[in-house]
Phi, psi and omega in degrees: 000132180290164178299323179300313181291325178297316178298316180300315180294325182284322190259339182304315184292345188288151180273074188275060172285170190311312178232112183194165178294322180292327175294318178297321178297322178297317177303309183294323179300312185288332179290345175279346181264317174228145180283068181295152166268131177268127175251131187225136175233145187256167189300335181276002181259063176297140183221125178054030180088352177282133183243123178289123182287167176292156171292132193222126178226140178271124178262321180206141179205113184215151168242128182238149172222129182054037176081357182254137178287120178253347176208125178253111183287000177266001185289335180211148182296340179270354191287340172248132182300141183301132181066029177304143172289158171291150175202133172226119179173178179246136183223158173276176185300312184295321178293321177299312183298332179296339182251010178251138182233136181228161180280117183284354179269326188229145179280336192248005181244171175241157186255171181262112178258103191243351193298331181293337178298330181259359178222060187292350176276355183225092190231154173217173177265158179174168179234156165253127187227159172294150179299326179298322177294313182301312183292335184273358181290140182252161176302147178145187182259139181235144174258133181240133176231115171232109180248119180237164176238128182233147175208179181299129183273155172222142183266116182244138176221161183246140177225130175234133184241127170257107187277135176249189180294324181259152176281344179300130194236134169256128185249141172244136182228157176207161181268131183263348179268207185083093186292138167071010181236159187256310187283319184285096179101297189293324179296323175293324177300310184291327177294318178296318179298316180296321177302313184285335172294324180285336177282342184304131178085353180269138174276124181237156177284313182267162172266143181233139178237146170244122181242120178245113187218168174292145182303137176062290186297315180297318179294321178299315178293318182302314183279316185291327182269355184285148173304131186297326178293319178294316178297326181294342178278349178281113180285312187203168176226144170241121180271137183248109185235136165047055188265007184258348183278161181272051173242160186292154176291147178225128177255114177261130184288158170291172182301323179272353178058030184218022181287152178299322182296314182292324178296319180292317179297319178297320180294320180296309183292322177294318181292330181265001180068029179276121179295135177202158174259151176231132183221161180291168180306129180064017176269342181251318180208148174242107183215219188292350181307319185290337175290312178301315182297326179296337177262018175077020181248109179305133186225114173258179177213149171245124184213180171236036176277148353275159171223142192298334187273004184307134178057043176213166179291351174289343178281083184230184186294335178294341179280341188281132178248118178298324179295321180291321176297315181297321178300315181296315179297321178300319177297316181294319180297315178292329177298315177299317179300321180292318177298318182294331183278353184250157177270155179257131186252128178243128176279135183241018180223169175239156176077207182236125180277142173285090190288344177278347177302132181305337178298332182248312179051052182240006186289135175257112180278114182294332181108153180236114181300323182297336178259014178077018181245087184283135179296138174267164180298319181293320179295323177300316181292322177295323178294322175301317179297315180302317181285337181284324186304313181295343183271354184296129180254340182223161176303145184218146179280152177297327179295319179296316178298317180299317179294323184291329181255354176080031179245162174292143183299325180297320179295316179296316180300320179297315180293319180296326179295330176292321175296317180298322179297335178269005178079016183265339179225155169241130182239125180241000000 
């Protein structure tokens, strides 16, 4: 069994809600594999209206009828709604059903009830149950026991840095929470860990980070509370979601659809003949990408969405394909290699330069049909490149620019070097 599969088998059953003992156990487990830095924020550190929930663990959770246990909420990490209130009492059928939630897609699975984690000021007690259980309940009195343990919560996330010659950083992120499931969150975690294990000992030009945090809230704290200078070194982020299922790879573009990471991943999968779908921002999945983008960091994602078992107890280790995980890691590894093989271009001017001025002599004449000078395909592409350069807002690789205008990288590099010679660009 590979390390990726071993991690999945060990951590999938745990009740990895945002703040919990099982989440803490997950942190310690992973730190034995990579020397992660733990970043921690406490409950009194409210940020942008986000409230860190209490640390919450289920001690006992049962539904009884006539003195017999008919449902044990400890059988699966999803079986008690996240952050459920304590409850001891007797209720009738209708009141019980008001606190039961089932998966409307499947009769035999349970669903993930997560909203209270983000609204800890508005809580109730409840269970997630199979639809067959819900439908089979009879009139009568039921005894409910939900015993939990709560204490002050703290938001913990993991960060691992592979330092390169340059401080400019490409970040990969995945979600470390999501109780009791394998593909949603955890499969991206193991793919990211395997990528950085393969980077170990390699000298790289760029710096690479792996960030494992709770979905949405953890990423918001990670970015919002971070030193602005440190955050400013992050060029882009690639989110790793649900990479273990036997569904096709999907590349979701950043909001601007022009990040170096997405261009490199597309080039790798296209060059290797790996089937994949490509979609616009938030057309495939809506997750932490919008948090990264809100802080000015272009964020694409590699996933295997959609998959039928999403947010259900069917998302378990039997769903995980080692071959699919390996395929994803291979794409990420080749993506890094492609980034490393390209130069990074920095614009050092504002506005639009009069490129026909002899001081610069960088103008690309598209041609005038009226004068018998018909534009060629290459000249059109070179003109696209010329017009693209002044619009650059962030550093970009020569390979990414070449892909965007459809030219060979050597041709693009040659033209960019002329700009650099005039002091308009810096190329590293």
